Amino acid sequence: MPQAPTLPTRPVRAATPLSSRTAVNAVLLMFAVNGMLLGGYGGSLPSVRDRLDLDATQIAIMLFSGGLAGITTMQIGGRLADKIGARRIVFAGLPLLIAAAVVLAFAPTYPIAIVAGLLFGLGNGAMDIAMNALGVQVEAARRRPIMSRFHAFFSIGNFVGAGVVLVMAKALGITGSGIVLPVMVTLAAIAVAVLVLLVRIAPEAAVVSHSTDGGARTKIPAMAWVLCLMSMAFGLSEGTAVDWSSLHVTDVAQVDPTVGALGLIAVSGFMVIIRLFGDGLVARFGRRTVVRYGGACAAVGYAMVALVSSLPLLVVGWALVGFGVGMIAPQVYAVAGHLGGGRVLAVVVTFGYATFLAGPAIIGFLVNHVGIQHAMVVPALLCVGVVFLASTLPKTDADLENARTAR
């Protein structure tokens, strides 16, 4: 009896090892494209406001809706990342961000812009947790710190995304509301190309169990709640630096707003610098020491901007703030991920994200009542709190591993 012809089989793609250089590059791309899309979104908001004739309240509602959506998918994405692998959650979140960029590009009305904001929040919440969880697994597989560099590429991507708005406006000679469509479509196209590449090179993430040998569900470790407090402290401090530094320099130094932008430039620039070199510091001194000195550095910076008024000293103060807060988040998130995977990471990141969103509004309330310089005392005190809370962090990665296995 003749045998049936055999059909050619498609070769199975070999999984990228978590410890490989390719895996590192894939996660760097994830952080960079996430930052780029969010930077383009933030940089396009003034033009969206002009195109749809929105007021400050409508913009705030749009951002708040996206923030709530992000918090929701952070919780869902963190748990799913542990159950089915963080790689899959990244590939669920990134298409949502791309869709958000396209919807915003063509949004003809405010309700459609709200939909775009919701899509940005849903996509970012899921992708944020998943790429951090995957980054933690790559770091664990390589057995040396790398989370700081991942976060540096997010900051670089954020800068590029916002910069595309200015570059394209100048190159195309378009100003005002007309720039939204070409910018968002361009960023979406770049993100699609990155997504196609990531499908080929992104590593397969490990599945994380939260059950004991007897089948009982493990509790979230007590250390996670300390990490949440730290996350809230640096979330407000970082949010204040990003949203208030330029206004602070403008008002206190009595300079033109374009000169006042030096405050945000100092914060962003020094945050990127320390994140690019932070992994070496962690390898040499440990996460506890790096977080402690980061909190101290940011506290000194905030104390300076609360006390001085000359432009050079204000810029130095904000540079110290950026230098300090840039050290903290990657290490706190790394400890959370190593301690309890995506589930613990989701809890810790959510606290920081919520405070990052609400913090600038809290500072705004204080500015109205005590003035912009005195308001900076609050983040200064919170950064001092980070210094003391850092003493609870594991001194070495071996101590962190013991804390993880002991729970």
Coordinates of C-alpha atoms in Angstrom, one line a residue, residues 73-315:
T73 CA -4.1 46.3 33.5
M74 CA -1.1 46.4 35.8
Q75 CA -2.9 44.2 38.3
I76 CA -4.2 41.8 35.6
G77 CA -1.0 41.8 33.6
G78 CA 1.2 41.1 36.6
R79 CA -0.7 38.0 37.5
L80 CA -1.1 36.8 33.9
A81 CA 2.7 37.4 33.3
D82 CA 3.4 34.8 36.1
K83 CA 0.8 32.3 34.7
I84 CA 1.4 32.4 31.0
G85 CA 4.8 34.2 30.7
A86 CA 5.6 38.0 30.5
R87 CA 6.5 37.7 26.8
R88 CA 2.9 37.1 25.9
I89 CA 1.7 40.1 28.0
V90 CA 4.2 42.4 26.2
F91 CA 2.8 41.2 22.9
A92 CA -0.7 42.0 24.2
G93 CA 0.2 45.5 25.5
L94 CA 2.3 46.8 22.6
P95 CA -0.4 46.4 19.9
L96 CA -2.8 48.4 22.2
L97 CA -0.3 51.2 22.4
I98 CA 0.1 51.2 18.6
A99 CA -3.7 51.2 18.2
A100 CA -3.9 54.1 20.7
A101 CA -1.4 56.1 18.6
V102 CA -3.4 55.5 15.4
V103 CA -6.7 56.4 17.1
L104 CA -5.2 59.6 18.5
A105 CA -3.8 60.5 15.1
F106 CA -7.2 60.5 13.5
A107 CA -9.4 61.4 16.5
P108 CA -12.0 63.9 15.2
T109 CA -13.8 64.4 18.5
Y110 CA -13.1 64.5 22.3
P111 CA -14.8 61.1 23.0
I112 CA -12.6 59.4 20.4
A113 CA -9.6 61.1 22.1
I114 CA -10.8 59.6 25.4
V115 CA -10.8 56.2 23.7
A116 CA -7.2 56.8 22.6
G117 CA -6.3 57.7 26.2
L118 CA -7.9 54.6 27.5
L119 CA -6.0 52.5 25.0
F120 CA -2.7 54.1 26.0
G121 CA -3.5 53.3 29.6
L122 CA -4.5 49.7 29.0
G123 CA -1.5 49.0 26.8
N124 CA 1.0 50.8 29.0
G125 CA -0.2 49.1 32.2
A126 CA 0.1 45.6 30.8
M127 CA 3.4 46.3 29.0
D128 CA 5.0 48.1 31.9
I129 CA 4.6 45.2 34.3
A130 CA 5.4 42.6 31.7
M131 CA 8.7 44.2 30.4
N132 CA 9.8 44.8 34.0
A133 CA 9.0 41.2 34.9
L134 CA 10.9 39.9 31.8
G135 CA 13.8 42.3 32.6
V136 CA 14.0 40.8 36.1
Q137 CA 14.2 37.3 34.7
V138 CA 16.9 38.3 32.2
E139 CA 18.9 39.9 35.1
A140 CA 18.5 36.7 37.2
A141 CA 19.6 34.5 34.3
R142 CA 22.7 36.7 33.6
R143 CA 23.5 36.9 37.4
R144 CA 24.5 40.5 37.2
P145 CA 22.5 43.8 37.5
I146 CA 21.0 45.2 34.3
M147 CA 17.6 46.7 35.4
S148 CA 19.1 50.2 35.5
R149 CA 20.1 50.1 31.9
F150 CA 16.6 48.9 30.9
H151 CA 15.1 51.9 32.6
A152 CA 17.6 54.2 31.0
F153 CA 16.4 53.1 27.6
F154 CA 12.8 53.9 28.6
S155 CA 13.9 57.4 29.5
I156 CA 15.8 57.7 26.2
G157 CA 12.8 56.5 24.3
N158 CA 10.6 59.0 26.1
F159 CA 13.0 61.8 25.1
V160 CA 13.0 60.6 21.5
G161 CA 9.2 60.3 21.3
A162 CA 8.7 63.9 22.6
G163 CA 11.6 65.1 20.4
V164 CA 9.9 63.7 17.2
V165 CA 7.1 66.2 17.7
L166 CA 9.6 69.1 17.5
V167 CA 11.7 67.6 14.7
M168 CA 8.8 66.8 12.5
A169 CA 7.1 70.2 13.1
K170 CA 10.3 71.9 11.9
A171 CA 11.0 69.5 9.0
L172 CA 7.4 69.6 7.7
G173 CA 6.8 73.2 8.5
I174 CA 3.6 72.2 10.4
T175 CA 2.6 73.9 13.6
G176 CA -0.3 73.6 16.0
S177 CA -2.9 70.9 15.6
G178 CA -1.7 69.6 12.3
I179 CA 1.3 67.9 13.7
V180 CA -0.6 65.2 15.6
L181 CA -1.4 63.0 12.6
P182 CA 2.1 62.7 11.1
V183 CA 3.8 62.3 14.5
M184 CA 1.5 59.5 15.7
V185 CA 1.4 57.7 12.4
T186 CA 5.2 57.8 12.3
L187 CA 5.7 56.5 15.8
A188 CA 3.1 53.8 15.2
A189 CA 4.9 52.6 12.1
I190 CA 8.2 52.5 14.0
A191 CA 6.5 50.6 16.8
V192 CA 5.1 48.0 14.3
A193 CA 8.6 47.4 12.9
V194 CA 9.9 46.9 16.5
L195 CA 7.0 44.6 17.3
V196 CA 7.8 42.4 14.2
L197 CA 11.4 42.2 15.3
L198 CA 10.5 41.4 18.9
V199 CA 8.4 38.5 17.8
R200 CA 11.6 37.0 16.4
I201 CA 14.0 37.8 19.1
A202 CA 12.2 38.2 22.4
P203 CA 13.0 35.5 25.0
E204 CA 10.4 33.1 26.4
A205 CA 9.7 34.1 29.9
A206 CA 9.5 31.6 32.8
V207 CA 6.2 30.8 34.5
V208 CA 6.2 31.8 38.2
S209 CA 4.3 29.7 40.7
H210 CA 2.7 31.3 43.8
S211 CA 1.6 28.0 45.4
T212 CA 3.3 25.9 48.1
D213 CA 4.0 22.2 47.7
G214 CA 0.7 21.5 49.4
G215 CA -1.2 23.6 46.8
A216 CA -1.9 26.6 49.1
R217 CA -1.5 30.1 47.7
T218 CA 1.5 31.9 49.1
K219 CA 1.0 35.3 50.7
I220 CA 2.5 38.5 49.4
P221 CA 5.7 38.9 51.5
A222 CA 5.8 41.7 54.2
M223 CA 8.8 43.2 52.5
A224 CA 6.6 44.0 49.5
W225 CA 4.6 46.5 51.5
V226 CA 7.9 48.3 52.5
L227 CA 8.7 48.4 48.8
C228 CA 5.3 50.0 48.2
L229 CA 6.1 52.8 50.7
M230 CA 9.3 53.4 48.9
S231 CA 7.5 53.3 45.5
M232 CA 5.1 56.0 46.7
A233 CA 7.9 58.2 48.0
F234 CA 9.9 58.1 44.8
G235 CA 6.7 58.2 42.7
L236 CA 5.7 61.6 44.1
S237 CA 9.3 62.8 44.0
E238 CA 9.8 61.8 40.4
G239 CA 6.4 63.1 39.3
T240 CA 7.1 66.4 41.0
A241 CA 10.4 66.7 39.3
V242 CA 9.0 66.0 35.8
D243 CA 5.9 68.2 36.1
W244 CA 7.1 71.1 38.3
S245 CA 10.8 71.6 37.7
S246 CA 10.5 73.9 34.7
L247 CA 7.7 76.0 36.4
H248 CA 9.8 76.1 39.6
V249 CA 12.9 77.5 37.8
T250 CA 10.8 80.0 35.9
D251 CA 9.1 81.4 38.9
V252 CA 11.9 81.3 41.5
A253 CA 14.7 82.5 39.2
Q254 CA 12.4 85.0 37.5
V255 CA 13.5 83.8 34.0
D256 CA 11.7 83.3 30.6
P257 CA 9.8 79.9 30.4
T258 CA 12.2 78.7 27.7
V259 CA 15.1 79.2 30.2
G260 CA 13.0 77.6 32.9
A261 CA 13.0 74.4 30.8
L262 CA 16.6 73.9 32.0
G263 CA 15.1 72.5 35.2
L264 CA 13.4 69.6 33.4
I265 CA 16.4 69.1 31.1
A266 CA 18.7 68.7 34.1
V267 CA 16.3 66.2 35.7
S268 CA 15.9 64.1 32.6
G269 CA 19.5 64.3 31.5
F270 CA 21.0 63.2 34.8
M271 CA 18.3 60.6 35.3
V272 CA 19.4 59.0 32.0
I273 CA 23.1 59.3 32.9
I274 CA 22.8 57.5 36.3
R275 CA 20.6 54.8 34.8
L276 CA 23.2 54.1 32.1
F277 CA 25.9 53.6 34.7
G278 CA 23.8 52.4 37.6
D279 CA 24.2 48.7 37.0
G280 CA 28.0 49.0 37.7
L281 CA 27.3 50.8 41.0
V282 CA 24.8 48.0 42.0
A283 CA 27.4 45.3 41.1
R284 CA 30.0 47.1 43.2
F285 CA 28.0 48.4 46.2
G286 CA 24.7 46.5 46.2
R287 CA 21.1 47.6 45.7
R288 CA 20.6 48.8 49.3
T289 CA 23.5 51.2 49.2
V290 CA 22.6 52.5 45.7
V291 CA 19.0 53.2 46.8
R292 CA 20.1 54.8 50.0
Y293 CA 22.5 57.2 48.3
G294 CA 19.9 57.9 45.6
G295 CA 17.4 59.0 48.2
A296 CA 20.1 61.1 50.0
C297 CA 21.1 62.7 46.7
A298 CA 17.5 63.6 45.7
A299 CA 16.8 64.9 49.2
V300 CA 19.8 67.3 49.0
G301 CA 18.6 68.4 45.6
Y302 CA 15.1 69.1 46.8
A303 CA 16.5 71.0 49.8
M304 CA 18.6 73.1 47.4
V305 CA 15.6 74.1 45.2
A306 CA 13.6 74.9 48.3
L307 CA 16.2 77.3 49.7
V308 CA 18.2 78.9 46.8
S309 CA 17.0 81.3 44.1
S310 CA 19.9 81.8 41.6
L311 CA 19.5 80.0 38.3
P312 CA 22.8 78.1 38.4
L313 CA 22.1 76.7 41.8
L314 CA 18.6 75.8 40.9
V315 CA 19.8 73.8 37.9

